[in-house]
PDB file of C-alpha atoms in Angstrom:
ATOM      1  CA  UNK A  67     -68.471  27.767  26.174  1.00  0.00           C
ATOM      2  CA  UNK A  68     -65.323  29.798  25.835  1.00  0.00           C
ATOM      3  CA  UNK A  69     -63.210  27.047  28.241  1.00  0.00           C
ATOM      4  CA  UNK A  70     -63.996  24.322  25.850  1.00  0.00           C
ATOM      5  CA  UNK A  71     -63.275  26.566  22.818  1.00  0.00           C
ATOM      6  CA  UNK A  72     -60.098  27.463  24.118  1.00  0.00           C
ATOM      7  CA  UNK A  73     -59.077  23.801  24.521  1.00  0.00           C
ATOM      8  CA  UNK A  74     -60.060  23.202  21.016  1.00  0.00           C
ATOM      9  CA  UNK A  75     -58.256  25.702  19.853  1.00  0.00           C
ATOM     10  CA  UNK A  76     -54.702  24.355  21.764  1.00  0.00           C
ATOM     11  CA  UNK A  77     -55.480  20.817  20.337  1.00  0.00           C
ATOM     12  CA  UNK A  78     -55.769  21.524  16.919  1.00  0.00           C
ATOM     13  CA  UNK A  79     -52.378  24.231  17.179  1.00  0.00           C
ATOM     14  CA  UNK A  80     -50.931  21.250  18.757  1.00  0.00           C
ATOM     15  CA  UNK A  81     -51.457  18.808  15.830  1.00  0.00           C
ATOM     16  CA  UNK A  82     -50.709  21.440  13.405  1.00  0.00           C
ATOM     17  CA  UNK A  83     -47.276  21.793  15.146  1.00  0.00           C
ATOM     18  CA  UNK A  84     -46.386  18.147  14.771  1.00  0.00           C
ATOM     19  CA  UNK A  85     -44.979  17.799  11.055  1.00  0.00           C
ATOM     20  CA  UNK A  86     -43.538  20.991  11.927  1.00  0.00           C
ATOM     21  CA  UNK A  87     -41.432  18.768  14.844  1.00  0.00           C
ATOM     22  CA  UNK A  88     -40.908  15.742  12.348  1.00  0.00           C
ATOM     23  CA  UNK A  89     -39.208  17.626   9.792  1.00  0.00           C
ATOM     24  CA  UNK A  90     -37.027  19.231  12.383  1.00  0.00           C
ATOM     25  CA  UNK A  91     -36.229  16.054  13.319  1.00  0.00           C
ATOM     26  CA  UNK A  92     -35.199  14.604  10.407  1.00  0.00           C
ATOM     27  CA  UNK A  93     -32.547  17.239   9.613  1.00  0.00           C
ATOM     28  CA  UNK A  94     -31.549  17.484  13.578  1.00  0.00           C
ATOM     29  CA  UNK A  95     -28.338  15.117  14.857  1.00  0.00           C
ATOM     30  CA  UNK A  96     -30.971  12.449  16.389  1.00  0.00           C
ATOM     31  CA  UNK A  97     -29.632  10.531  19.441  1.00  0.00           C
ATOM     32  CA  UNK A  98     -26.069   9.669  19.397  1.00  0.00           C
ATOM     33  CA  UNK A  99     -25.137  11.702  16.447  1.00  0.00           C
ATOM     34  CA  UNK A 100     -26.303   8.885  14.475  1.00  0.00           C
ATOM     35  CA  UNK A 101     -27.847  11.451  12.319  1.00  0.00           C
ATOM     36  CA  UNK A 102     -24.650  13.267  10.961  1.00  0.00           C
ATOM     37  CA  UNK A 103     -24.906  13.229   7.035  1.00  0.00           C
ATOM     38  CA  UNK A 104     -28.865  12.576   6.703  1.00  0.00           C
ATOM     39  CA  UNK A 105     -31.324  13.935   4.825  1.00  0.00           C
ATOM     40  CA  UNK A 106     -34.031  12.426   6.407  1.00  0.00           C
ATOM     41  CA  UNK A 107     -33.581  10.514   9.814  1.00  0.00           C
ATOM     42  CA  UNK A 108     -35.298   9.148  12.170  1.00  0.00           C
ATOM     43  CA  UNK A 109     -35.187   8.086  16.150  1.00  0.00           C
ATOM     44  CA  UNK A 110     -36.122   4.599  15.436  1.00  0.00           C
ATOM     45  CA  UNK A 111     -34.480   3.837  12.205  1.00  0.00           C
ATOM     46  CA  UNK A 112     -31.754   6.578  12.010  1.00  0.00           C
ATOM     47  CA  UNK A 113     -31.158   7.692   8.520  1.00  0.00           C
ATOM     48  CA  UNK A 114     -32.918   6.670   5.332  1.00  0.00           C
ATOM     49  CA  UNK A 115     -31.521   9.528   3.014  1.00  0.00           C
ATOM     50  CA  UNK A 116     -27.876  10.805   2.646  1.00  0.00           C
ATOM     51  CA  UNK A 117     -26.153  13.756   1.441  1.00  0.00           C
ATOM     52  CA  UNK A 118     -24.829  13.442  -1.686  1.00  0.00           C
ATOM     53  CA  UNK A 119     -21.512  11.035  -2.014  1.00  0.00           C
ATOM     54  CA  UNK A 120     -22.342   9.125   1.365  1.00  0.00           C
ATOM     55  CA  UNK A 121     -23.667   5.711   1.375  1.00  0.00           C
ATOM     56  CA  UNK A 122     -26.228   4.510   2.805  1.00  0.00           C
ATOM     57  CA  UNK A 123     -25.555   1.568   5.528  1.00  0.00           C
ATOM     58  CA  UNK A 124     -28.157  -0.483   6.791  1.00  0.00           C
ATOM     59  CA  UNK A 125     -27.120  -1.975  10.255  1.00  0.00           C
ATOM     60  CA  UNK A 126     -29.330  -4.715  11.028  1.00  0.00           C
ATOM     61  CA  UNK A 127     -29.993  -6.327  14.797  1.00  0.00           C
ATOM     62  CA  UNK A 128     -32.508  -8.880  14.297  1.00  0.00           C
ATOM     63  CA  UNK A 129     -35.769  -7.648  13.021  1.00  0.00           C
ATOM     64  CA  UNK A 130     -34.890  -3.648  13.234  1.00  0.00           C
ATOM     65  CA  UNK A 131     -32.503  -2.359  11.074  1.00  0.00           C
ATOM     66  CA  UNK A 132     -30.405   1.202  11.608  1.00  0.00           C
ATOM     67  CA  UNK A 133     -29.415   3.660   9.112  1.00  0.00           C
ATOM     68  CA  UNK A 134     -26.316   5.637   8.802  1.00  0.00           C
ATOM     69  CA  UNK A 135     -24.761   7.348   6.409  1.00  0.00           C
ATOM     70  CA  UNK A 136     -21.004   6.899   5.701  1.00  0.00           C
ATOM     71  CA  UNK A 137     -18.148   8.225   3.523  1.00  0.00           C
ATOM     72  CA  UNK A 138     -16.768   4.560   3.198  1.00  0.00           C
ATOM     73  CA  UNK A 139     -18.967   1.608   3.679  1.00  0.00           C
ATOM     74  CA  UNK A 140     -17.509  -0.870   6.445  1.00  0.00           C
ATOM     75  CA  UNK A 141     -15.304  -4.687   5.532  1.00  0.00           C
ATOM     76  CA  UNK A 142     -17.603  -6.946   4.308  1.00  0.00           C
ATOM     77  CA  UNK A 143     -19.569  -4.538   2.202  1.00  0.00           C
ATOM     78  CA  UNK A 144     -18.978  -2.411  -0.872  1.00  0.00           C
ATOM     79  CA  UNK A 145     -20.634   0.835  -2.098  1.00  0.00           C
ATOM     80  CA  UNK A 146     -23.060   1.140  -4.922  1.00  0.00           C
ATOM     81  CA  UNK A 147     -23.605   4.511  -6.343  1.00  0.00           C
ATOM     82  CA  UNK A 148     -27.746   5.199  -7.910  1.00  0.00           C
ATOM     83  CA  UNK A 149     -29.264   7.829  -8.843  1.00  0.00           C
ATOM     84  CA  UNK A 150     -31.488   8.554  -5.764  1.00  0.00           C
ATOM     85  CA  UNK A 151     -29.640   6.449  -2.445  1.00  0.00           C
ATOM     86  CA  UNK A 152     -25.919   5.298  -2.645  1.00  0.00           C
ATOM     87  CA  UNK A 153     -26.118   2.187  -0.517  1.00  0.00           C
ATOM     88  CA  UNK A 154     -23.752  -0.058   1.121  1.00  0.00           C
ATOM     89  CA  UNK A 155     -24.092  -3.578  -0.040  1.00  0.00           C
ATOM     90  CA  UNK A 156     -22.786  -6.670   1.330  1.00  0.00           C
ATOM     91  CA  UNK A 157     -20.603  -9.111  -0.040  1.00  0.00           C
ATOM     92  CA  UNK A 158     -20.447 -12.806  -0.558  1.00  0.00           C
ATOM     93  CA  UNK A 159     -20.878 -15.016   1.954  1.00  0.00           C
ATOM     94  CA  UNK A 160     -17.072 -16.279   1.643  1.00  0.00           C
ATOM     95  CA  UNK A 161     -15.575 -12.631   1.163  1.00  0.00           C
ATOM     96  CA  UNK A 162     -13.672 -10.676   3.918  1.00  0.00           C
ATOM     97  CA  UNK A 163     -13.948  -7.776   1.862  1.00  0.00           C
ATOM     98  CA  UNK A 164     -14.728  -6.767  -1.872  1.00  0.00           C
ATOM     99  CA  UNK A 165     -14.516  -4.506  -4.883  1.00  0.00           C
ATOM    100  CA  UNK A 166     -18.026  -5.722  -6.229  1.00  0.00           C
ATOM    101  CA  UNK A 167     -20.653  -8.125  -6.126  1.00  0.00           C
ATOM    102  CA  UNK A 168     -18.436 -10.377  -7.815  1.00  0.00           C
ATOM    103  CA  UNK A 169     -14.871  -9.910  -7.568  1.00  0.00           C
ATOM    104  CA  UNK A 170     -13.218 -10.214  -3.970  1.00  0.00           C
ATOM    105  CA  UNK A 171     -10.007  -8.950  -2.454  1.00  0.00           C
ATOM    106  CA  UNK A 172     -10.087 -10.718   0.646  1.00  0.00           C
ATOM    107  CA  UNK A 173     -11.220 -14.034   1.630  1.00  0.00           C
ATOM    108  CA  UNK A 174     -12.745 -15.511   4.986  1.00  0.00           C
ATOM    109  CA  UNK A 175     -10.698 -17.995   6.717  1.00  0.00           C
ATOM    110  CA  UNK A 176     -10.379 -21.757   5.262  1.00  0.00           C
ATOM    111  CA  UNK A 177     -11.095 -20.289   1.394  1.00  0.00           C
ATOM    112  CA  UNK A 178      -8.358 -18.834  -0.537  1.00  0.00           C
ATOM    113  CA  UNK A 179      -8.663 -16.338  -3.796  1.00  0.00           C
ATOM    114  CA  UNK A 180      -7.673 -16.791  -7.302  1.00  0.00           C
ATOM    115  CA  UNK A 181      -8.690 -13.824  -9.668  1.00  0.00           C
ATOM    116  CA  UNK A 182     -11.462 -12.277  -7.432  1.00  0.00           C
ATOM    117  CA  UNK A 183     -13.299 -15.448  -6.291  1.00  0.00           C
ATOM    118  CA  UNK A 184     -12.956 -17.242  -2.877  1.00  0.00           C
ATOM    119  CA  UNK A 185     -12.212 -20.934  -3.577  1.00  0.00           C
ATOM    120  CA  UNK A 186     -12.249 -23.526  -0.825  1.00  0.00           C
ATOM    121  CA  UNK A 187      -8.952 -24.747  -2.847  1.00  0.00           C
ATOM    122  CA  UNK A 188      -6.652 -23.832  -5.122  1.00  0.00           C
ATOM    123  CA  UNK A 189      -7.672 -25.084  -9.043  1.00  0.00           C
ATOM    124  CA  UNK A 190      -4.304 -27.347 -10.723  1.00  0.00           C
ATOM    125  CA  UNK A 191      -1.512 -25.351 -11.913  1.00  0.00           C
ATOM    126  CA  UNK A 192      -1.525 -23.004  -8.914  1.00  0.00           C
ATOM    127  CA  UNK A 193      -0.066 -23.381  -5.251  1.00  0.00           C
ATOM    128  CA  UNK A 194      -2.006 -22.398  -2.207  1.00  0.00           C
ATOM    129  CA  UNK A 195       0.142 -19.059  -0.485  1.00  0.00           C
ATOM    130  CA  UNK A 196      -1.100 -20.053   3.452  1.00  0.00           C
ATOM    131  CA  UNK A 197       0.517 -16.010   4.448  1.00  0.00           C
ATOM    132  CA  UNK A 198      -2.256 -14.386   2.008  1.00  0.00           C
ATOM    133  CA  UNK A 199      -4.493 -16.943   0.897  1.00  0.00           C
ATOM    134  CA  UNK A 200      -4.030 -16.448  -2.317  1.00  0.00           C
ATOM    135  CA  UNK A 201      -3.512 -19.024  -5.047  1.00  0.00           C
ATOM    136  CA  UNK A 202      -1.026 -18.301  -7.142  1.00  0.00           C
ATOM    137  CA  UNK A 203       0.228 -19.775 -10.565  1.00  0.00           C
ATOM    138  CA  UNK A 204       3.143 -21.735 -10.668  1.00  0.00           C
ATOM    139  CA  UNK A 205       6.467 -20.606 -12.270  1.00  0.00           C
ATOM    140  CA  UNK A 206       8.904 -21.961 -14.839  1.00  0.00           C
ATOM    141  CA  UNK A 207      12.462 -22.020 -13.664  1.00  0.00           C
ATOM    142  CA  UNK A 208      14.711 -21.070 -16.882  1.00  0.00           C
ATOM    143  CA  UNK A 209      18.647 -22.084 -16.889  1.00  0.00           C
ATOM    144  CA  UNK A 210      21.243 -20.281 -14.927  1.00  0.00           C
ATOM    145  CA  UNK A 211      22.932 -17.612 -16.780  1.00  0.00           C
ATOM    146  CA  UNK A 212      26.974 -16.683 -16.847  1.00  0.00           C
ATOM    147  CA  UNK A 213      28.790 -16.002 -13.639  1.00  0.00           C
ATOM    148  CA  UNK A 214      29.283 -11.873 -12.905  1.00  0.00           C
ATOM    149  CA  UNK A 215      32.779 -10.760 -13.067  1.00  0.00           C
ATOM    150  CA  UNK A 216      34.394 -11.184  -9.685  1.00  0.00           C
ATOM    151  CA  UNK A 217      34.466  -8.419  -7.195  1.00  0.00           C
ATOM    152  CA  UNK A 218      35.686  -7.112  -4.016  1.00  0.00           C
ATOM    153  CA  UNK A 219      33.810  -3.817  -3.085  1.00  0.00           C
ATOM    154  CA  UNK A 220      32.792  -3.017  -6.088  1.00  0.00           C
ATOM    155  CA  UNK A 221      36.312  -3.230  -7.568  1.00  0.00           C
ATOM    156  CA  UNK A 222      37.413  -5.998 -10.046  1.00  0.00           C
ATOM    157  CA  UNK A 223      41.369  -5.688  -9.305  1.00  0.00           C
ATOM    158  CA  UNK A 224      43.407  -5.894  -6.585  1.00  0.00           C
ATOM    159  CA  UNK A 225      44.387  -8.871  -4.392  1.00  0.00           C
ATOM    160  CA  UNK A 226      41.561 -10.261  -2.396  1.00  0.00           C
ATOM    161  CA  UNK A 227      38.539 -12.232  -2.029  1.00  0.00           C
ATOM    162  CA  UNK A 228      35.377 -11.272  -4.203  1.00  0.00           C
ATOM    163  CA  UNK A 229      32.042 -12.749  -5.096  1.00  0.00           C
ATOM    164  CA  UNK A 230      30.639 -13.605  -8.591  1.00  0.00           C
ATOM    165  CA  UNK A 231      26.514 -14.262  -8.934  1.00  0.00           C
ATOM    166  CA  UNK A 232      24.503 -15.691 -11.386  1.00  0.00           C
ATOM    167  CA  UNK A 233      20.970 -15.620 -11.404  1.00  0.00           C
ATOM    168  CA  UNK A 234      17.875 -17.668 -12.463  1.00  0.00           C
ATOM    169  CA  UNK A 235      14.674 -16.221 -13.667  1.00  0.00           C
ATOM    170  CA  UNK A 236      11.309 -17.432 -13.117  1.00  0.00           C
ATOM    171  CA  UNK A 237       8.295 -16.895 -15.064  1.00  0.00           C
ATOM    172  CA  UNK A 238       4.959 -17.511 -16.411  1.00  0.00           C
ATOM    173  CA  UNK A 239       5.657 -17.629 -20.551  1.00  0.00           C
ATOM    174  CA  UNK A 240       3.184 -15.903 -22.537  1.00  0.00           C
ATOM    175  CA  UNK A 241       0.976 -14.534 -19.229  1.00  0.00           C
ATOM    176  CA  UNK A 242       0.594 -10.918 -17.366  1.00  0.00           C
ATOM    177  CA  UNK A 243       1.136 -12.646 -14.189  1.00  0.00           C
ATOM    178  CA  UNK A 244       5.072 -13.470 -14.900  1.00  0.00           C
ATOM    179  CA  UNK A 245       6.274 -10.362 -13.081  1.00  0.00           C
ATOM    180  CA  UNK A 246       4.934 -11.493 -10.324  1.00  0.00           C
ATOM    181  CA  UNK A 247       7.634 -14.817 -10.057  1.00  0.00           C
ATOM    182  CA  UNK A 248      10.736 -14.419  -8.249  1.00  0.00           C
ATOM    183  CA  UNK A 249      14.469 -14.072  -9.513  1.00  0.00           C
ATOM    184  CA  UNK A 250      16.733 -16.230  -8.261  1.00  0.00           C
ATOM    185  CA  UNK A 251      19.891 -15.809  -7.360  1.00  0.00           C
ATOM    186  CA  UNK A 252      23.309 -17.255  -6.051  1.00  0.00           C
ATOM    187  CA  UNK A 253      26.957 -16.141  -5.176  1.00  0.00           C
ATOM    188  CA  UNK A 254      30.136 -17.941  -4.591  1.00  0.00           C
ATOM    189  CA  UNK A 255      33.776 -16.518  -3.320  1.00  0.00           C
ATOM    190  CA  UNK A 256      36.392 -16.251  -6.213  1.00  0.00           C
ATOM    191  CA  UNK A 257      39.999 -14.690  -5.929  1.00  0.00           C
ATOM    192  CA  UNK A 258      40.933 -11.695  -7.571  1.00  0.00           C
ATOM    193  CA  UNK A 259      44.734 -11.668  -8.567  1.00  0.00           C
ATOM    194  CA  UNK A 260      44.590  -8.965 -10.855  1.00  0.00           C
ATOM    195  CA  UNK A 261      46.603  -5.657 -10.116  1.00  0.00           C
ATOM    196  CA  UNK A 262      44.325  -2.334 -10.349  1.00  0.00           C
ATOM    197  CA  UNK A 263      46.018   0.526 -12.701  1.00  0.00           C
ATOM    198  CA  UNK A 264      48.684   2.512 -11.284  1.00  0.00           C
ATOM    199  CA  UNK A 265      48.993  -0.258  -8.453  1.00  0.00           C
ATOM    200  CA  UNK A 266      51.470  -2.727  -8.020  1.00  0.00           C
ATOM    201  CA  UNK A 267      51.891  -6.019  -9.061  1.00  0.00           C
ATOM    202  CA  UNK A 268      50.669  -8.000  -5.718  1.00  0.00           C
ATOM    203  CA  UNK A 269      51.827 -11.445  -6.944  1.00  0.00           C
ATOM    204  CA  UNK A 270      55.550  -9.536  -6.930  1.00  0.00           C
ATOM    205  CA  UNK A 271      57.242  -9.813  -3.116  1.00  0.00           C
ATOM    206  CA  UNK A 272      58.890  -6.934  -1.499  1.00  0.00           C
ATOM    207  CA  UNK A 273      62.027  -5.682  -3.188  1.00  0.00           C
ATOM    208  CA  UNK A 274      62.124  -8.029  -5.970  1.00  0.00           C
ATOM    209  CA  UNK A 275      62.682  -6.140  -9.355  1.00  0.00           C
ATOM    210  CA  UNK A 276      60.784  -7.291 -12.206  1.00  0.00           C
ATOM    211  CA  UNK A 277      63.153  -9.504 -14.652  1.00  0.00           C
ATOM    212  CA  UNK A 278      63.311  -7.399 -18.343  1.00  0.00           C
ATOM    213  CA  UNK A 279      63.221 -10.063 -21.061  1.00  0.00           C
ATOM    214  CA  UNK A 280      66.511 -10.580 -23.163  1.00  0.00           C
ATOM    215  CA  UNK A 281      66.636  -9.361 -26.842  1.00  0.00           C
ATOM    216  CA  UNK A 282      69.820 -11.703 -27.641  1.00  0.00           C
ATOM    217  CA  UNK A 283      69.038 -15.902 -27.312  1.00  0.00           C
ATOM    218  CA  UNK A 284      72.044 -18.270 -27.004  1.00  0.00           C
ATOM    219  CA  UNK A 285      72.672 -19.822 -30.283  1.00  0.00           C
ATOM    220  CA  UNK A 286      75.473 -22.489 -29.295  1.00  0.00           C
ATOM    221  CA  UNK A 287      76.308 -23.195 -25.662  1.00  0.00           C
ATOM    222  CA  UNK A 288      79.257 -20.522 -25.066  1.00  0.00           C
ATOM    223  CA  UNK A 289      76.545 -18.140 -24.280  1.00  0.00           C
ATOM    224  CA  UNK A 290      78.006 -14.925 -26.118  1.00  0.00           C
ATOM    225  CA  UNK A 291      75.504 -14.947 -28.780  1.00  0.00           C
ATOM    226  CA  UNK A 292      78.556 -15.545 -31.640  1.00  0.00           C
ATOM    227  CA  UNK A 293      77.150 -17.958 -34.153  1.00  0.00           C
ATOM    228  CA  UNK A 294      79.436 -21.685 -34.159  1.00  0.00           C
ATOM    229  CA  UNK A 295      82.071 -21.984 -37.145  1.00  0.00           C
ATOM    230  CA  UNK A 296      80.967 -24.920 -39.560  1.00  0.00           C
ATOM    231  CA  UNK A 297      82.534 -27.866 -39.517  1.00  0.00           C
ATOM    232  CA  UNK A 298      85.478 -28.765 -42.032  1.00  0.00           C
TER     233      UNK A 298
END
């Protein structure tokens, strides 16, 4: 009687020991390290709880799934914060990668987006940007403004060739969007033939002495400034 007693005995210690395992388990590492960050995890599903401020992402292959918890949740999904489980959720179907449920920041290929929302084209009024796939409103070109003063590194005087720009502004009128329009811009060569201070005059050649102007004029044609008798 005392062998089958004894057996007994081991059996029931044995089942007694078995939450005991499980709830090592689900705060161990589990296989991979798939476990790192859990509350509660699992061999066959990995995690199910996280830590606080890690999200919860489901990986699914088929019909199992795979839990893991994350500090960021992956492209293609965005993190929702609850009072029990954060939890990675996935975006739209025509999202690369998202703030929320409904406002994108990247699109998938062959849609393009206009204020958070993946369009398979661009609505009127905007052009379709094929680098970021973006749509993006169309700007009003205003008139060209004055010509800058001419200059020749950095200096307007002297005797050289300079450049003078004028510019053209572009904008949305009446919209938050207008800084994002470009300025444009143009330049043209202009000659500077004005002498610096302190410098000489470069239109002057070598040697030559500037001419003084005369305080006498010539009042008859003998050219000694003595005024012509009247006439009998």
């Amino acid at each position: 009687m005392r062998a089958p007693l004894c057996l007994l005995l081991l059996v029931a210690h044995a089942v007694d020991m078995l939450p005991l395992n499980r709830r090592k388990k689900q705060a161990g590492t589990g296989l991979g390290g798939n476990c790192t960050g859990c509350v509660i995890c699992s061999e066959e599903n990995g995690c199910s709880t996280c830590q606080q401020r890690l999200f919860l992402f489901i990986r699914r292959e088929g019909i199992r799934q795979y839990g893991k918890c994350v500090h960021d949740c992956p492209p293609g999904y965005f993190g929702v914060r609850g009072q029990e489980v954060n939890r990675c959720k996935k975006c739209g179907a025509t999202c690369e990668s998202c703030f929320s449920q409904d406002f994108c920041i990247q699109c998938k290929r062959r849609f393009y987006l206009y204020k958070g929302k993946c369009l398979p084209t661009c609505p009127p009024g905007t052009a379709a940007q094929q680098s970021t796939r973006e749509c993006q409103e169309e700007c009003e070109l205003s008139p060209w403004g004055s010509w800058s003063p001419c200059t020749h590194n950095g200096k307007t005087c002297g005797s050289a060739w300079g450049l003078e720009t004028r510019v053209r502004e572009t904008g949305r009128a009446g919209r938050e969007e207008a800084a994002t329009c470009q300025v444009l811009s143009e330049s043209r060569k202009c000659p500077i033939r004005r002498p610096c201070p302190g410098e000489r005059n470069p239109n002057r050649k070598k040697g030559q002495r500037e001419r003084r102007p005369r305080k006498d004029r010539k009042l008859d044609g003998r050219g000694d400034g003595r005024p012509r008798p009247a006439p009998a």
